[in-house]
């Protein structure tokens, strides 16, 4: 049976479930964490599709090009020159936002798990690198906005403010390495070769992950180590490869005696996840983190919760303190 916790509904039952879940956190030794865009919203990475969001800035700059939000993250956009320009402008605006964004309470919570030696691995779909500011090691499933790479030779460079400015104008800068190789050929009297351009080092839809094999090996090794708790946060669970991994990992977690899997998100998971998640917390991830930390510091609550957990029942929580400040968070890239 899955336990639903809606954070906005402050009932006694919900409170008990939050305490039970906090006890799960406290006793876990090998925690797998999977994160998506929802955990960065309160840190200043807003809804890409909201009226005052990045998407509108792109439309202002390229009024004649029709492109939908999702298309901005699809590799097929490079077939169209105008859409490509939109992509670069969008990436510049996103980069600028990232530079002023801050890690959230949820990021800090994962960092604490790591400090306590409980974190086995954190996989993130986010490209904002907010984890780096806390020295929290993560596996980036969709690449990173910290670097740009050449479309031809894959050389990698820091995503500098100069590059950001060139991207903003919609024009991809040429790759320095390709340019150098070409000028050498010209100097030697050879024919010129094509030179690549730079793009953010992120993985788009319909594109293979360049580190896909390494990530696959890491995931296989994590499964073998039998995680005993998994937290899936701030993601709308849309990417097939990640869905598969979460389901495999959940089976391993459930094969341990007291293993539990929790899903924390603003919107509930669909029915296909009913046998995967034991707890479903509906609400802001920061809110859940705060509630959990309160319980962890509450000795009495922890004592009762541990008693509850000794039973065989598996449950699902819906936690929601009505907090609407980040209600429009995007899950576009999750
Ligand atoms: Zn190159």
XYZ file of C-alpha atoms and ligand atoms in Angstrom:
335
model
C 0.000 0.000 0.000
C 1.302 3.450 -0.892
C 1.123 6.297 1.662
C 0.114 9.701 0.324
C 1.223 12.826 2.181
C -0.155 16.146 0.961
C 2.007 18.760 2.688
C -0.812 21.336 2.626
C -3.077 19.017 4.598
C -1.750 19.187 8.120
C -3.506 16.169 9.608
C -2.313 13.961 12.423
C -1.991 11.022 10.073
C 0.167 13.037 7.696
C 2.310 14.176 10.596
C 2.872 10.580 11.639
C 3.806 9.584 8.088
C 6.300 12.449 7.869
C 7.842 11.177 11.109
C 7.928 7.593 9.761
C 9.631 8.809 6.656
C 12.118 10.853 8.689
C 12.949 7.670 10.554
C 13.576 5.960 7.207
C 16.015 8.739 6.358
C 17.748 8.437 9.737
C 18.359 4.699 9.598
C 19.361 4.456 5.910
C 22.942 3.581 5.062
C 22.931 3.477 1.264
C 20.680 6.216 -0.094
C 20.089 6.752 -3.799
C 18.814 10.219 -4.714
C 17.327 11.128 -8.087
C 16.558 14.801 -8.720
C 14.866 16.950 -11.356
C 14.064 20.609 -12.060
C 11.661 20.853 -9.104
C 14.524 21.001 -6.589
C 16.073 24.116 -8.187
C 12.940 26.274 -8.502
C 13.254 27.994 -5.145
C 16.928 28.625 -5.925
C 16.019 30.927 -8.796
C 15.714 28.741 -11.880
C 12.150 29.668 -12.862
C 9.524 28.212 -15.103
C 10.840 28.321 -18.638
C 7.311 28.633 -19.969
C 5.842 31.229 -17.611
C 4.806 34.585 -19.046
C 7.810 36.452 -17.720
C 10.145 33.536 -18.190
C 13.069 32.871 -20.462
C 10.901 31.706 -23.279
C 9.384 35.166 -23.647
C 12.811 36.782 -23.777
C 13.647 34.461 -26.655
C 10.403 35.326 -28.436
C 11.162 39.032 -28.086
C 14.554 38.568 -29.698
C 13.311 36.252 -32.454
C 9.671 37.306 -33.021
C 9.329 35.616 -36.384
C 10.389 32.145 -35.289
C 7.732 29.848 -33.921
C 9.217 27.373 -31.461
C 7.621 25.578 -28.544
C 9.310 25.154 -25.172
C 10.031 21.477 -25.603
C 11.515 22.012 -29.077
C 14.221 24.171 -27.519
C 15.593 20.997 -25.948
C 15.322 18.760 -28.991
C 18.381 18.030 -31.121
C 16.273 18.323 -34.291
C 16.198 22.112 -33.819
C 19.661 22.336 -35.399
C 18.068 21.532 -38.773
C 16.475 24.953 -38.779
C 18.656 28.065 -38.772
C 16.138 30.297 -37.021
C 15.339 27.714 -34.368
C 19.059 27.308 -33.780
C 19.319 31.049 -33.141
C 16.470 30.784 -30.625
C 18.270 27.907 -28.922
C 21.441 29.934 -28.437
C 19.580 32.981 -27.123
C 17.652 30.761 -24.740
C 20.839 29.115 -23.477
C 22.446 32.523 -22.849
C 19.437 33.632 -20.779
C 19.462 30.358 -18.873
C 23.196 30.682 -18.204
C 22.701 34.187 -16.893
C 19.971 32.971 -14.508
C 22.105 30.087 -13.307
C 24.930 32.447 -12.419
C 22.696 34.246 -9.910
C 20.790 31.181 -8.657
C 21.527 29.599 -5.274
C 21.440 26.008 -4.033
C 18.202 25.234 -2.198
C 17.429 23.583 1.139
C 16.916 20.399 -0.806
C 20.452 20.591 -2.197
C 21.752 21.133 1.355
C 19.758 18.151 2.591
C 21.432 15.879 0.015
C 24.787 17.355 1.000
C 24.076 16.454 4.633
C 23.316 12.875 3.649
C 26.692 12.792 1.969
C 28.466 14.291 4.987
C 26.919 11.656 7.221
C 28.147 8.914 4.899
C 24.609 7.856 3.959
C 24.564 8.934 0.323
C 25.389 6.216 -2.164
C 24.850 8.402 -5.227
C 22.891 11.386 -6.458
C 21.754 11.332 -10.065
C 20.397 14.611 -11.391
C 18.575 15.599 -14.526
C 19.447 19.226 -13.797
C 22.007 21.080 -15.867
C 22.317 24.058 -13.498
C 25.304 22.686 -11.497
C 23.923 24.178 -8.245
C 25.285 21.062 -6.505
C 28.846 22.153 -7.319
C 28.469 25.235 -5.107
C 28.049 22.885 -2.142
C 30.791 20.516 -3.280
C 28.176 17.848 -3.680
C 29.253 15.231 -6.230
C 26.435 14.238 -8.612
C 26.024 12.314 -11.835
C 24.596 14.715 -14.418
C 22.246 12.741 -16.621
C 21.600 15.609 -19.031
C 25.014 17.280 -19.099
C 26.022 20.630 -17.670
C 25.796 24.350 -18.373
C 29.275 24.878 -16.914
C 30.944 23.923 -20.187
C 30.534 24.372 -23.919
C 31.732 21.853 -26.463
C 32.565 21.770 -30.155
C 29.904 20.269 -32.404
C 32.637 18.751 -34.572
C 35.679 17.759 -32.484
C 33.956 17.729 -29.046
C 36.668 19.913 -27.484
C 35.396 21.340 -24.226
C 35.732 24.896 -22.871
C 34.396 26.814 -19.874
C 31.077 28.509 -20.590
C 32.549 32.028 -20.254
C 30.647 35.309 -20.194
C 32.099 36.058 -23.660
C 30.503 32.909 -25.016
C 27.298 33.760 -23.167
C 27.182 37.124 -24.951
C 27.740 35.556 -28.371
C 25.041 32.982 -27.659
C 22.641 35.779 -26.686
C 22.936 37.248 -30.176
C 21.926 33.852 -31.529
C 25.275 33.100 -33.106
C 27.364 30.110 -32.044
C 31.075 30.953 -31.650
C 33.588 28.961 -33.728
C 35.632 26.271 -31.956
C 39.162 27.590 -31.183
C 40.763 24.178 -31.730
C 39.098 23.635 -35.123
C 39.964 27.191 -36.143
C 43.594 26.705 -35.164
C 43.829 23.394 -37.060
C 42.296 25.039 -40.114
C 44.635 28.032 -40.086
C 47.584 25.620 -39.828
C 46.369 23.818 -42.960
C 45.994 27.106 -44.778
C 49.531 28.075 -43.736
C 50.824 24.798 -45.184
C 48.934 25.381 -48.404
C 46.414 22.571 -47.799
C 42.711 22.879 -48.492
C 40.575 24.231 -45.641
C 38.427 21.926 -43.518
C 35.100 22.478 -41.845
C 35.277 24.060 -38.397
C 32.883 23.251 -35.600
C 30.919 25.662 -33.433
C 30.464 25.688 -29.680
C 27.251 24.740 -27.895
C 26.362 24.134 -24.248
C 27.518 20.708 -23.070
C 24.011 19.484 -22.381
C 22.169 16.448 -23.688
C 19.090 17.205 -25.763
C 16.098 15.029 -26.585
C 16.867 12.692 -29.487
C 20.542 12.793 -28.691
C 22.831 10.136 -27.213
C 24.551 10.936 -23.933
C 28.304 11.073 -24.667
C 28.960 9.476 -21.252
C 26.049 7.067 -21.509
C 28.206 3.959 -21.071
C 29.961 5.284 -17.979
C 26.628 6.243 -16.424
C 25.245 2.788 -17.244
C 28.204 1.140 -15.480
C 27.758 3.355 -12.419
C 24.082 2.520 -12.239
C 24.752 -1.210 -12.524
C 27.353 -1.014 -9.758
C 24.974 0.983 -7.528
C 22.252 -1.630 -7.960
C 24.665 -4.387 -6.931
C 25.428 -2.545 -3.698
C 21.738 -2.806 -2.751
C 20.569 0.698 -1.878
C 18.327 0.646 1.194
C 16.476 3.910 0.550
C 15.684 5.879 -2.573
C 14.420 9.462 -2.799
C 13.070 10.637 -6.163
C 12.503 14.406 -6.061
C 11.216 17.230 -8.258
C 10.816 15.261 -11.449
C 7.818 14.493 -13.613
C 9.272 11.077 -14.515
C 9.117 11.454 -18.275
C 12.494 10.198 -19.515
C 12.273 6.478 -20.421
C 15.867 5.516 -19.500
C 15.577 7.115 -16.073
C 12.145 5.589 -15.479
C 13.655 2.165 -16.121
C 16.535 2.780 -13.727
C 14.222 4.019 -10.959
C 12.083 0.890 -11.293
C 15.137 -1.392 -11.218
C 16.563 0.443 -8.215
C 13.206 0.269 -6.400
C 13.245 -3.526 -6.790
C 16.689 -3.648 -5.157
C 15.583 -1.322 -2.353
C 12.522 -3.469 -1.698
C 14.669 -6.597 -1.585
C 16.281 -5.223 1.576
C 14.360 -5.897 4.789
C 13.258 -2.353 5.566
C 13.972 -0.619 2.233
C 11.624 2.193 1.221
C 11.208 4.389 -1.853
C 9.837 7.930 -1.623
C 8.659 10.284 -4.338
C 8.494 14.015 -3.538
C 6.967 16.291 -6.163
C 4.378 19.039 -6.684
C 2.290 16.766 -8.877
C 1.522 13.113 -8.124
C 2.994 10.218 -10.068
C 0.744 8.257 -12.420
C -0.689 4.837 -11.597
C 2.240 3.009 -13.180
C 4.305 4.020 -10.135
C 1.930 2.604 -7.520
C 4.076 -0.431 -6.820
C 7.343 1.513 -7.072
C 6.871 4.260 -4.476
C 6.051 3.458 -0.858
C 5.579 7.098 0.058
C 4.356 9.865 -2.206
C 4.851 13.360 -0.812
C 2.892 15.955 -2.761
C 4.396 19.391 -2.323
C 7.541 21.458 -2.512
C 10.746 19.483 -1.928
C 12.153 22.208 0.378
C 9.011 21.983 2.501
C 9.376 18.238 2.878
C 13.052 18.640 3.754
C 12.168 21.182 6.470
C 9.428 18.948 7.894
C 11.782 15.981 7.889
C 14.519 17.896 9.653
C 12.049 19.041 12.331
C 11.100 15.422 12.947
C 14.703 14.273 13.036
C 15.308 16.729 15.869
C 12.168 15.600 17.713
C 13.238 12.679 19.899
C 9.712 11.632 20.853
C 8.528 11.614 17.244
C 11.507 9.515 16.200
C 10.864 7.002 18.949
C 7.247 6.455 17.893
C 8.114 6.425 14.228
C 10.691 3.707 14.669
C 8.068 1.541 16.397
C 5.704 2.013 13.465
C 8.419 1.070 11.025
C 9.161 -2.210 12.692
C 5.894 -3.548 11.253
C 5.588 -4.980 7.757
C 3.227 -2.298 6.414
C 4.375 -0.238 3.507
C 2.741 3.156 3.088
C 2.446 6.323 1.009
C 2.407 9.953 2.203
C 1.006 13.161 0.741
C 2.727 16.146 2.319
C 1.696 19.672 1.443
C 1.973 22.810 3.445
C 0.413 25.202 0.986
C 3.401 27.093 -0.303
C 2.729 28.666 -3.648
C 5.867 30.763 -4.109
C 7.301 28.308 -6.584
C 4.041 26.927 -7.882
C 4.942 27.420 -11.498
C 8.175 25.551 -11.477
C 9.053 24.031 -14.772
C 9.606 20.400 -15.377
C 10.458 21.047 -18.985
C 13.846 19.437 -18.820
C 13.098 16.655 -16.396
Zn 36.309 21.778 -32.724
